[in-house]
Amino acid sequence: MSKRNQMDRRTRRKQLPQSGYTQLLQGSRLATARSVQVDMHVKHCFEVCRAVKNKTAGEAIAFLNQVLKIDSNRADVRRKAAAVPFRLGSGNKRKRRSGPSMVGHRKGGIGPGRFPVKASREIIKVIESAMENARYQYEDIDAEEMLITHIAAHRGRIRKGWIPRARGRATPSNHYQVNLEVFLEDMNTTVDELEDEF
């Protein structure tokens, strides 16, 4: 008899991903937030999520605010903007087209990179929402020092649309959406517990 069949129903239920999340809600002092059906490019969200994972919430928001400087009206502020490294498809040189294969290299030695303003704004909102959830759940927590242990962007629903063309034809004009989720975990407590043991 397998180990899974020996578990009771409640324990087996805990092993499943919680409703709406793709990961198990496991960890000490965990705070989560989700955002569903957001109108954005999933590739931009994917690259931003990859850039901020394993940073603290404060560091991630500071980095994304640096990315948002590219949207300023002043040239001296735009020059200080930080780029997000674009890794997905950036080595595909055979397809001569504009897109991920033709992303220009940015300063700072990061290689190919872009400034995804809309995705950065939305991910800042999701991280700040998770920080507020952490402050609400745990009174003695410093939300800015919590670590982003999991952040993901998944393709959401596709809203199908059509553009009418000449001679009774139509061109598809689909609208893509994104689902975002973030887990913040307080790592300071585990360090304190280990110090108390010794």
mmCIF file with all atom_site columns, C-alpha atoms in Angstrom:
data_model
loop_
_atom_site.group_PDB
_atom_site.id
_atom_site.type_symbol
_atom_site.label_atom_id
_atom_site.label_alt_id
_atom_site.label_comp_id
_atom_site.label_asym_id
_atom_site.label_entity_id
_atom_site.label_seq_id
_atom_site.pdbx_PDB_ins_code
_atom_site.Cartn_x
_atom_site.Cartn_y
_atom_site.Cartn_z
_atom_site.occupancy
_atom_site.B_iso_or_equiv
_atom_site.pdbx_formal_charge
_atom_site.auth_seq_id
_atom_site.auth_comp_id
_atom_site.auth_asym_id
_atom_site.auth_atom_id
_atom_site.pdbx_PDB_model_num
ATOM 1   C CA . MET A 1 1   ? 0.000   0.000  0.000   1.00 0.00 ? 1   MET A CA 1
ATOM 2   C CA . SER A 1 2   ? 1.486   3.371  -1.006  1.00 0.00 ? 2   SER A CA 1
ATOM 3   C CA . LYS A 1 3   ? 2.227   6.112  1.484   1.00 0.00 ? 3   LYS A CA 1
ATOM 4   C CA . ARG A 1 4   ? -0.347  8.429  -0.133  1.00 0.00 ? 4   ARG A CA 1
ATOM 5   C CA . ASN A 1 5   ? -3.159  5.901  0.427   1.00 0.00 ? 5   ASN A CA 1
ATOM 6   C CA . GLN A 1 6   ? -2.205  5.534  4.113   1.00 0.00 ? 6   GLN A CA 1
ATOM 7   C CA . MET A 1 7   ? -2.780  9.254  4.798   1.00 0.00 ? 7   MET A CA 1
ATOM 8   C CA . ASP A 1 8   ? -6.157  10.345 6.114   1.00 0.00 ? 8   ASP A CA 1
ATOM 9   C CA . ARG A 1 9   ? -8.384  12.660 4.086   1.00 0.00 ? 9   ARG A CA 1
ATOM 10  C CA . ARG A 1 10  ? -7.405  15.877 5.890   1.00 0.00 ? 10  ARG A CA 1
ATOM 11  C CA . THR A 1 11  ? -3.646  15.265 5.482   1.00 0.00 ? 11  THR A CA 1
ATOM 12  C CA . ARG A 1 12  ? -4.132  14.389 1.818   1.00 0.00 ? 12  ARG A CA 1
ATOM 13  C CA . ARG A 1 13  ? -6.109  17.616 1.338   1.00 0.00 ? 13  ARG A CA 1
ATOM 14  C CA . LYS A 1 14  ? -3.166  19.624 2.691   1.00 0.00 ? 14  LYS A CA 1
ATOM 15  C CA . GLN A 1 15  ? -0.882  18.082 0.059   1.00 0.00 ? 15  GLN A CA 1
ATOM 16  C CA . LEU A 1 16  ? -2.963  19.560 -2.783  1.00 0.00 ? 16  LEU A CA 1
ATOM 17  C CA . PRO A 1 17  ? -2.376  23.114 -4.068  1.00 0.00 ? 17  PRO A CA 1
ATOM 18  C CA . GLN A 1 18  ? -4.830  25.516 -2.466  1.00 0.00 ? 18  GLN A CA 1
ATOM 19  C CA . SER A 1 19  ? -7.661  26.912 -4.544  1.00 0.00 ? 19  SER A CA 1
ATOM 20  C CA . GLY A 1 20  ? -6.343  29.456 -7.021  1.00 0.00 ? 20  GLY A CA 1
ATOM 21  C CA . TYR A 1 21  ? -2.644  28.877 -6.282  1.00 0.00 ? 21  TYR A CA 1
ATOM 22  C CA . THR A 1 22  ? -0.203  26.725 -8.221  1.00 0.00 ? 22  THR A CA 1
ATOM 23  C CA . GLN A 1 23  ? 2.054   26.033 -5.199  1.00 0.00 ? 23  GLN A CA 1
ATOM 24  C CA . LEU A 1 24  ? 1.374   24.585 -1.760  1.00 0.00 ? 24  LEU A CA 1
ATOM 25  C CA . LEU A 1 25  ? 0.958   27.203 0.949   1.00 0.00 ? 25  LEU A CA 1
ATOM 26  C CA . GLN A 1 26  ? 3.775   25.808 3.078   1.00 0.00 ? 26  GLN A CA 1
ATOM 27  C CA . GLY A 1 27  ? 6.263   27.779 5.126   1.00 0.00 ? 27  GLY A CA 1
ATOM 28  C CA . SER A 1 28  ? 6.689   29.556 8.422   1.00 0.00 ? 28  SER A CA 1
ATOM 29  C CA . ARG A 1 29  ? 4.859   32.892 8.635   1.00 0.00 ? 29  ARG A CA 1
ATOM 30  C CA . LEU A 1 30  ? 3.733   32.967 5.013   1.00 0.00 ? 30  LEU A CA 1
ATOM 31  C CA . ALA A 1 31  ? 1.784   35.776 3.345   1.00 0.00 ? 31  ALA A CA 1
ATOM 32  C CA . THR A 1 32  ? 0.290   35.523 -0.129  1.00 0.00 ? 32  THR A CA 1
ATOM 33  C CA . ALA A 1 33  ? -1.448  37.691 -2.722  1.00 0.00 ? 33  ALA A CA 1
ATOM 34  C CA . ARG A 1 34  ? -2.992  37.071 -6.135  1.00 0.00 ? 34  ARG A CA 1
ATOM 35  C CA . SER A 1 35  ? -4.106  39.128 -9.091  1.00 0.00 ? 35  SER A CA 1
ATOM 36  C CA . VAL A 1 36  ? -6.202  37.495 -11.808 1.00 0.00 ? 36  VAL A CA 1
ATOM 37  C CA . GLN A 1 37  ? -7.152  38.443 -15.369 1.00 0.00 ? 37  GLN A CA 1
ATOM 38  C CA . VAL A 1 38  ? -4.780  41.419 -15.649 1.00 0.00 ? 38  VAL A CA 1
ATOM 39  C CA . ASP A 1 39  ? -4.367  42.961 -19.109 1.00 0.00 ? 39  ASP A CA 1
ATOM 40  C CA . MET A 1 40  ? -0.640  42.592 -19.776 1.00 0.00 ? 40  MET A CA 1
ATOM 41  C CA . HIS A 1 41  ? 1.940   40.684 -21.788 1.00 0.00 ? 41  HIS A CA 1
ATOM 42  C CA . VAL A 1 42  ? 2.720   37.399 -20.028 1.00 0.00 ? 42  VAL A CA 1
ATOM 43  C CA . LYS A 1 43  ? 6.335   37.425 -21.298 1.00 0.00 ? 43  LYS A CA 1
ATOM 44  C CA . HIS A 1 44  ? 7.015   40.776 -19.657 1.00 0.00 ? 44  HIS A CA 1
ATOM 45  C CA . CYS A 1 45  ? 5.498   39.558 -16.370 1.00 0.00 ? 45  CYS A CA 1
ATOM 46  C CA . PHE A 1 46  ? 7.521   36.342 -16.566 1.00 0.00 ? 46  PHE A CA 1
ATOM 47  C CA . GLU A 1 47  ? 10.806  38.234 -16.916 1.00 0.00 ? 47  GLU A CA 1
ATOM 48  C CA . VAL A 1 48  ? 9.964   40.684 -14.109 1.00 0.00 ? 48  VAL A CA 1
ATOM 49  C CA . CYS A 1 49  ? 9.017   37.787 -11.805 1.00 0.00 ? 49  CYS A CA 1
ATOM 50  C CA . ARG A 1 50  ? 12.307  36.055 -12.579 1.00 0.00 ? 50  ARG A CA 1
ATOM 51  C CA . ALA A 1 51  ? 14.222  39.265 -11.793 1.00 0.00 ? 51  ALA A CA 1
ATOM 52  C CA . VAL A 1 52  ? 12.635  39.850 -8.343  1.00 0.00 ? 52  VAL A CA 1
ATOM 53  C CA . LYS A 1 53  ? 12.433  36.258 -7.060  1.00 0.00 ? 53  LYS A CA 1
ATOM 54  C CA . ASN A 1 54  ? 14.567  35.517 -3.952  1.00 0.00 ? 54  ASN A CA 1
ATOM 55  C CA . LYS A 1 55  ? 14.816  39.242 -3.123  1.00 0.00 ? 55  LYS A CA 1
ATOM 56  C CA . THR A 1 56  ? 13.241  40.822 -0.080  1.00 0.00 ? 56  THR A CA 1
ATOM 57  C CA . ALA A 1 57  ? 9.973   42.677 -0.663  1.00 0.00 ? 57  ALA A CA 1
ATOM 58  C CA . GLY A 1 58  ? 11.648  46.042 -0.015  1.00 0.00 ? 58  GLY A CA 1
ATOM 59  C CA . GLU A 1 59  ? 14.476  45.318 -2.460  1.00 0.00 ? 59  GLU A CA 1
ATOM 60  C CA . ALA A 1 60  ? 12.037  44.147 -5.140  1.00 0.00 ? 60  ALA A CA 1
ATOM 61  C CA . ILE A 1 61  ? 9.888   47.285 -4.888  1.00 0.00 ? 61  ILE A CA 1
ATOM 62  C CA . ALA A 1 62  ? 12.989  49.518 -4.948  1.00 0.00 ? 62  ALA A CA 1
ATOM 63  C CA . PHE A 1 63  ? 14.245  47.724 -8.087  1.00 0.00 ? 63  PHE A CA 1
ATOM 64  C CA . LEU A 1 64  ? 10.893  47.999 -9.857  1.00 0.00 ? 64  LEU A CA 1
ATOM 65  C CA . ASN A 1 65  ? 10.665  51.700 -8.989  1.00 0.00 ? 65  ASN A CA 1
ATOM 66  C CA . GLN A 1 66  ? 14.054  52.085 -10.723 1.00 0.00 ? 66  GLN A CA 1
ATOM 67  C CA . VAL A 1 67  ? 12.556  50.413 -13.820 1.00 0.00 ? 67  VAL A CA 1
ATOM 68  C CA . LEU A 1 68  ? 9.622   52.873 -13.742 1.00 0.00 ? 68  LEU A CA 1
ATOM 69  C CA . LYS A 1 69  ? 12.014  55.819 -14.079 1.00 0.00 ? 69  LYS A CA 1
ATOM 70  C CA . ILE A 1 70  ? 12.100  55.163 -17.842 1.00 0.00 ? 70  ILE A CA 1
ATOM 71  C CA . ASP A 1 71  ? 8.524   56.539 -17.977 1.00 0.00 ? 71  ASP A CA 1
ATOM 72  C CA . SER A 1 72  ? 9.618   59.981 -16.725 1.00 0.00 ? 72  SER A CA 1
ATOM 73  C CA . ASN A 1 73  ? 9.381   63.175 -18.800 1.00 0.00 ? 73  ASN A CA 1
ATOM 74  C CA . ARG A 1 74  ? 12.880  64.236 -17.757 1.00 0.00 ? 74  ARG A CA 1
ATOM 75  C CA . ALA A 1 75  ? 15.886  62.867 -19.656 1.00 0.00 ? 75  ALA A CA 1
ATOM 76  C CA . ASP A 1 76  ? 18.189  62.895 -16.604 1.00 0.00 ? 76  ASP A CA 1
ATOM 77  C CA . VAL A 1 77  ? 15.721  60.666 -14.691 1.00 0.00 ? 77  VAL A CA 1
ATOM 78  C CA . ARG A 1 78  ? 15.297  58.302 -17.653 1.00 0.00 ? 78  ARG A CA 1
ATOM 79  C CA . ARG A 1 79  ? 19.061  57.754 -17.809 1.00 0.00 ? 79  ARG A CA 1
ATOM 80  C CA . LYS A 1 80  ? 18.979  56.396 -14.234 1.00 0.00 ? 80  LYS A CA 1
ATOM 81  C CA . ALA A 1 81  ? 16.398  53.706 -15.065 1.00 0.00 ? 81  ALA A CA 1
ATOM 82  C CA . ALA A 1 82  ? 17.323  50.069 -14.454 1.00 0.00 ? 82  ALA A CA 1
ATOM 83  C CA . ALA A 1 83  ? 16.552  47.430 -17.090 1.00 0.00 ? 83  ALA A CA 1
ATOM 84  C CA . VAL A 1 84  ? 15.009  44.020 -16.465 1.00 0.00 ? 84  VAL A CA 1
ATOM 85  C CA . PRO A 1 85  ? 17.103  41.183 -18.008 1.00 0.00 ? 85  PRO A CA 1
ATOM 86  C CA . PHE A 1 86  ? 15.165  39.426 -20.794 1.00 0.00 ? 86  PHE A CA 1
ATOM 87  C CA . ARG A 1 87  ? 16.379  35.825 -20.950 1.00 0.00 ? 87  ARG A CA 1
ATOM 88  C CA . LEU A 1 88  ? 13.538  34.008 -22.730 1.00 0.00 ? 88  LEU A CA 1
ATOM 89  C CA . GLY A 1 89  ? 14.294  33.705 -26.446 1.00 0.00 ? 89  GLY A CA 1
ATOM 90  C CA . SER A 1 90  ? 16.996  36.365 -26.421 1.00 0.00 ? 90  SER A CA 1
ATOM 91  C CA . GLY A 1 91  ? 19.595  34.000 -27.952 1.00 0.00 ? 91  GLY A CA 1
ATOM 92  C CA . ASN A 1 92  ? 17.536  33.111 -31.001 1.00 0.00 ? 92  ASN A CA 1
ATOM 93  C CA . LYS A 1 93  ? 19.528  34.907 -33.704 1.00 0.00 ? 93  LYS A CA 1
ATOM 94  C CA . ARG A 1 94  ? 18.341  32.869 -36.688 1.00 0.00 ? 94  ARG A CA 1
ATOM 95  C CA . LYS A 1 95  ? 14.861  34.401 -36.791 1.00 0.00 ? 95  LYS A CA 1
ATOM 96  C CA . ARG A 1 96  ? 15.521  37.855 -38.138 1.00 0.00 ? 96  ARG A CA 1
ATOM 97  C CA . ARG A 1 97  ? 12.628  39.763 -36.664 1.00 0.00 ? 97  ARG A CA 1
ATOM 98  C CA . SER A 1 98  ? 11.898  42.269 -33.970 1.00 0.00 ? 98  SER A CA 1
ATOM 99  C CA . GLY A 1 99  ? 10.999  40.666 -30.666 1.00 0.00 ? 99  GLY A CA 1
ATOM 100 C CA . PRO A 1 100 ? 12.766  38.671 -27.966 1.00 0.00 ? 100 PRO A CA 1
ATOM 101 C CA . SER A 1 101 ? 15.573  37.649 -30.322 1.00 0.00 ? 101 SER A CA 1
ATOM 102 C CA . MET A 1 102 ? 16.429  41.274 -31.061 1.00 0.00 ? 102 MET A CA 1
ATOM 103 C CA . VAL A 1 103 ? 16.429  42.700 -27.500 1.00 0.00 ? 103 VAL A CA 1
ATOM 104 C CA . GLY A 1 104 ? 19.223  45.244 -27.153 1.00 0.00 ? 104 GLY A CA 1
ATOM 105 C CA . HIS A 1 105 ? 21.902  44.918 -24.493 1.00 0.00 ? 105 HIS A CA 1
ATOM 106 C CA . ARG A 1 106 ? 21.610  47.337 -21.593 1.00 0.00 ? 106 ARG A CA 1
ATOM 107 C CA . LYS A 1 107 ? 24.165  48.991 -19.359 1.00 0.00 ? 107 LYS A CA 1
ATOM 108 C CA . GLY A 1 108 ? 25.273  47.245 -16.188 1.00 0.00 ? 108 GLY A CA 1
ATOM 109 C CA . GLY A 1 109 ? 26.426  44.025 -17.842 1.00 0.00 ? 109 GLY A CA 1
ATOM 110 C CA . ILE A 1 110 ? 22.991  42.384 -17.754 1.00 0.00 ? 110 ILE A CA 1
ATOM 111 C CA . GLY A 1 111 ? 22.918  41.594 -21.472 1.00 0.00 ? 111 GLY A CA 1
ATOM 112 C CA . PRO A 1 112 ? 19.558  41.765 -23.281 1.00 0.00 ? 112 PRO A CA 1
ATOM 113 C CA . GLY A 1 113 ? 17.032  43.806 -21.340 1.00 0.00 ? 113 GLY A CA 1
ATOM 114 C CA . ARG A 1 114 ? 13.923  45.964 -21.518 1.00 0.00 ? 114 ARG A CA 1
ATOM 115 C CA . PHE A 1 115 ? 11.879  48.337 -19.368 1.00 0.00 ? 115 PHE A CA 1
ATOM 116 C CA . PRO A 1 116 ? 8.439   46.704 -18.891 1.00 0.00 ? 116 PRO A CA 1
ATOM 117 C CA . VAL A 1 117 ? 6.628   49.607 -17.200 1.00 0.00 ? 117 VAL A CA 1
ATOM 118 C CA . LYS A 1 118 ? 3.091   48.228 -17.129 1.00 0.00 ? 118 LYS A CA 1
ATOM 119 C CA . ALA A 1 119 ? 4.147   44.820 -15.783 1.00 0.00 ? 119 ALA A CA 1
ATOM 120 C CA . SER A 1 120 ? 6.368   46.451 -13.141 1.00 0.00 ? 120 SER A CA 1
ATOM 121 C CA . ARG A 1 121 ? 3.492   48.619 -11.885 1.00 0.00 ? 121 ARG A CA 1
ATOM 122 C CA . GLU A 1 122 ? 1.176   45.645 -11.545 1.00 0.00 ? 122 GLU A CA 1
ATOM 123 C CA . ILE A 1 123 ? 3.759   43.462 -9.785  1.00 0.00 ? 123 ILE A CA 1
ATOM 124 C CA . ILE A 1 124 ? 4.498   46.287 -7.319  1.00 0.00 ? 124 ILE A CA 1
ATOM 125 C CA . LYS A 1 125 ? 0.770   46.308 -6.472  1.00 0.00 ? 125 LYS A CA 1
ATOM 126 C CA . VAL A 1 126 ? 0.737   42.524 -5.891  1.00 0.00 ? 126 VAL A CA 1
ATOM 127 C CA . ILE A 1 127 ? 3.855   42.627 -3.671  1.00 0.00 ? 127 ILE A CA 1
ATOM 128 C CA . GLU A 1 128 ? 2.456   45.544 -1.640  1.00 0.00 ? 128 GLU A CA 1
ATOM 129 C CA . SER A 1 129 ? -0.818  43.630 -1.232  1.00 0.00 ? 129 SER A CA 1
ATOM 130 C CA . ALA A 1 130 ? 1.094   40.615 0.126   1.00 0.00 ? 130 ALA A CA 1
ATOM 131 C CA . MET A 1 131 ? 3.001   42.930 2.507   1.00 0.00 ? 131 MET A CA 1
ATOM 132 C CA . GLU A 1 132 ? -0.295  44.349 3.827   1.00 0.00 ? 132 GLU A CA 1
ATOM 133 C CA . ASN A 1 133 ? -1.631  40.802 4.279   1.00 0.00 ? 133 ASN A CA 1
ATOM 134 C CA . ALA A 1 134 ? 1.515   39.953 6.276   1.00 0.00 ? 134 ALA A CA 1
ATOM 135 C CA . ARG A 1 135 ? 1.072   43.019 8.535   1.00 0.00 ? 135 ARG A CA 1
ATOM 136 C CA . TYR A 1 136 ? -2.557  42.068 9.098   1.00 0.00 ? 136 TYR A CA 1
ATOM 137 C CA . GLN A 1 137 ? -1.787  38.415 9.934   1.00 0.00 ? 137 GLN A CA 1
ATOM 138 C CA . TYR A 1 138 ? 1.331   38.950 12.092  1.00 0.00 ? 138 TYR A CA 1
ATOM 139 C CA . GLU A 1 139 ? 1.657   42.048 14.276  1.00 0.00 ? 139 GLU A CA 1
ATOM 140 C CA . ASP A 1 140 ? 5.387   41.700 15.047  1.00 0.00 ? 140 ASP A CA 1
ATOM 141 C CA . ILE A 1 141 ? 6.573   41.343 11.444  1.00 0.00 ? 141 ILE A CA 1
ATOM 142 C CA . ASP A 1 142 ? 8.696   43.597 9.254   1.00 0.00 ? 142 ASP A CA 1
ATOM 143 C CA . ALA A 1 143 ? 7.019   43.112 5.878   1.00 0.00 ? 143 ALA A CA 1
ATOM 144 C CA . GLU A 1 144 ? 9.826   44.756 3.899   1.00 0.00 ? 144 GLU A CA 1
ATOM 145 C CA . GLU A 1 145 ? 12.322  42.151 5.152   1.00 0.00 ? 145 GLU A CA 1
ATOM 146 C CA . MET A 1 146 ? 10.170  39.197 4.043   1.00 0.00 ? 146 MET A CA 1
ATOM 147 C CA . LEU A 1 147 ? 11.648  37.073 1.245   1.00 0.00 ? 147 LEU A CA 1
ATOM 148 C CA . ILE A 1 148 ? 9.848   36.446 -2.056  1.00 0.00 ? 148 ILE A CA 1
ATOM 149 C CA . THR A 1 149 ? 10.037  32.653 -2.081  1.00 0.00 ? 149 THR A CA 1
ATOM 150 C CA . HIS A 1 150 ? 7.594   32.212 -4.967  1.00 0.00 ? 150 HIS A CA 1
ATOM 151 C CA . ILE A 1 151 ? 6.358   34.634 -7.614  1.00 0.00 ? 151 ILE A CA 1
ATOM 152 C CA . ALA A 1 152 ? 4.792   33.513 -10.881 1.00 0.00 ? 152 ALA A CA 1
ATOM 153 C CA . ALA A 1 153 ? 2.939   34.791 -13.934 1.00 0.00 ? 153 ALA A CA 1
ATOM 154 C CA . HIS A 1 154 ? 0.619   32.413 -15.783 1.00 0.00 ? 154 HIS A CA 1
ATOM 155 C CA . ARG A 1 155 ? -1.407  32.923 -18.917 1.00 0.00 ? 155 ARG A CA 1
ATOM 156 C CA . GLY A 1 156 ? -4.974  33.770 -18.074 1.00 0.00 ? 156 GLY A CA 1
ATOM 157 C CA . ARG A 1 157 ? -8.124  33.710 -20.126 1.00 0.00 ? 157 ARG A CA 1
ATOM 158 C CA . ILE A 1 158 ? -7.994  34.760 -23.793 1.00 0.00 ? 158 ILE A CA 1
ATOM 159 C CA . ARG A 1 159 ? -10.738 37.211 -24.762 1.00 0.00 ? 159 ARG A CA 1
ATOM 160 C CA . LYS A 1 160 ? -11.423 36.499 -28.408 1.00 0.00 ? 160 LYS A CA 1
ATOM 161 C CA . GLY A 1 161 ? -12.135 39.390 -30.726 1.00 0.00 ? 161 GLY A CA 1
ATOM 162 C CA . TRP A 1 162 ? -12.350 40.108 -34.439 1.00 0.00 ? 162 TRP A CA 1
ATOM 163 C CA . ILE A 1 163 ? -11.391 43.013 -36.700 1.00 0.00 ? 163 ILE A CA 1
ATOM 164 C CA . PRO A 1 164 ? -13.747 43.295 -39.692 1.00 0.00 ? 164 PRO A CA 1
ATOM 165 C CA . ARG A 1 165 ? -11.922 43.431 -43.042 1.00 0.00 ? 165 ARG A CA 1
ATOM 166 C CA . ALA A 1 166 ? -12.857 43.965 -46.661 1.00 0.00 ? 166 ALA A CA 1
ATOM 167 C CA . ARG A 1 167 ? -14.929 41.460 -48.659 1.00 0.00 ? 167 ARG A CA 1
ATOM 168 C CA . GLY A 1 168 ? -16.598 39.937 -45.612 1.00 0.00 ? 168 GLY A CA 1
ATOM 169 C CA . ARG A 1 169 ? -13.440 38.616 -44.029 1.00 0.00 ? 169 ARG A CA 1
ATOM 170 C CA . ALA A 1 170 ? -12.256 39.119 -40.446 1.00 0.00 ? 170 ALA A CA 1
ATOM 171 C CA . THR A 1 171 ? -8.903  39.041 -38.676 1.00 0.00 ? 171 THR A CA 1
ATOM 172 C CA . PRO A 1 172 ? -8.662  37.621 -35.145 1.00 0.00 ? 172 PRO A CA 1
ATOM 173 C CA . SER A 1 173 ? -7.784  40.217 -32.490 1.00 0.00 ? 173 SER A CA 1
ATOM 174 C CA . ASN A 1 174 ? -7.346  38.243 -29.287 1.00 0.00 ? 174 ASN A CA 1
ATOM 175 C CA . HIS A 1 175 ? -6.788  39.865 -25.906 1.00 0.00 ? 175 HIS A CA 1
ATOM 176 C CA . TYR A 1 176 ? -4.398  38.018 -23.593 1.00 0.00 ? 176 TYR A CA 1
ATOM 177 C CA . GLN A 1 177 ? -4.543  38.234 -19.805 1.00 0.00 ? 177 GLN A CA 1
ATOM 178 C CA . VAL A 1 178 ? -2.233  37.195 -16.958 1.00 0.00 ? 178 VAL A CA 1
ATOM 179 C CA . ASN A 1 179 ? -2.665  35.661 -13.487 1.00 0.00 ? 179 ASN A CA 1
ATOM 180 C CA . LEU A 1 180 ? -0.053  36.723 -10.912 1.00 0.00 ? 180 LEU A CA 1
ATOM 181 C CA . GLU A 1 181 ? 0.734   35.206 -7.510  1.00 0.00 ? 181 GLU A CA 1
ATOM 182 C CA . VAL A 1 182 ? 3.367   35.947 -4.876  1.00 0.00 ? 182 VAL A CA 1
ATOM 183 C CA . PHE A 1 183 ? 4.429   34.254 -1.611  1.00 0.00 ? 183 PHE A CA 1
ATOM 184 C CA . LEU A 1 184 ? 6.324   36.193 1.053   1.00 0.00 ? 184 LEU A CA 1
ATOM 185 C CA . GLU A 1 185 ? 8.028   34.275 3.852   1.00 0.00 ? 185 GLU A CA 1
ATOM 186 C CA . ASP A 1 186 ? 9.599   35.597 7.041   1.00 0.00 ? 186 ASP A CA 1
ATOM 187 C CA . MET A 1 187 ? 13.060  34.021 7.293   1.00 0.00 ? 187 MET A CA 1
ATOM 188 C CA . ASN A 1 188 ? 14.132  35.996 10.387  1.00 0.00 ? 188 ASN A CA 1
ATOM 189 C CA . THR A 1 189 ? 12.073  33.781 12.715  1.00 0.00 ? 189 THR A CA 1
ATOM 190 C CA . THR A 1 190 ? 13.869  30.601 11.635  1.00 0.00 ? 190 THR A CA 1
ATOM 191 C CA . VAL A 1 191 ? 17.234  32.245 12.326  1.00 0.00 ? 191 VAL A CA 1
ATOM 192 C CA . ASP A 1 192 ? 16.023  33.380 15.768  1.00 0.00 ? 192 ASP A CA 1
ATOM 193 C CA . GLU A 1 193 ? 14.749  29.878 16.603  1.00 0.00 ? 193 GLU A CA 1
ATOM 194 C CA . LEU A 1 194 ? 18.121  28.328 15.661  1.00 0.00 ? 194 LEU A CA 1
ATOM 195 C CA . GLU A 1 195 ? 19.950  30.873 17.869  1.00 0.00 ? 195 GLU A CA 1
ATOM 196 C CA . ASP A 1 196 ? 17.638  30.049 20.799  1.00 0.00 ? 196 ASP A CA 1
ATOM 197 C CA . GLU A 1 197 ? 18.438  26.330 20.499  1.00 0.00 ? 197 GLU A CA 1
ATOM 198 C CA . PHE A 1 198 ? 22.208  26.899 20.983  1.00 0.00 ? 198 PHE A CA 1
#
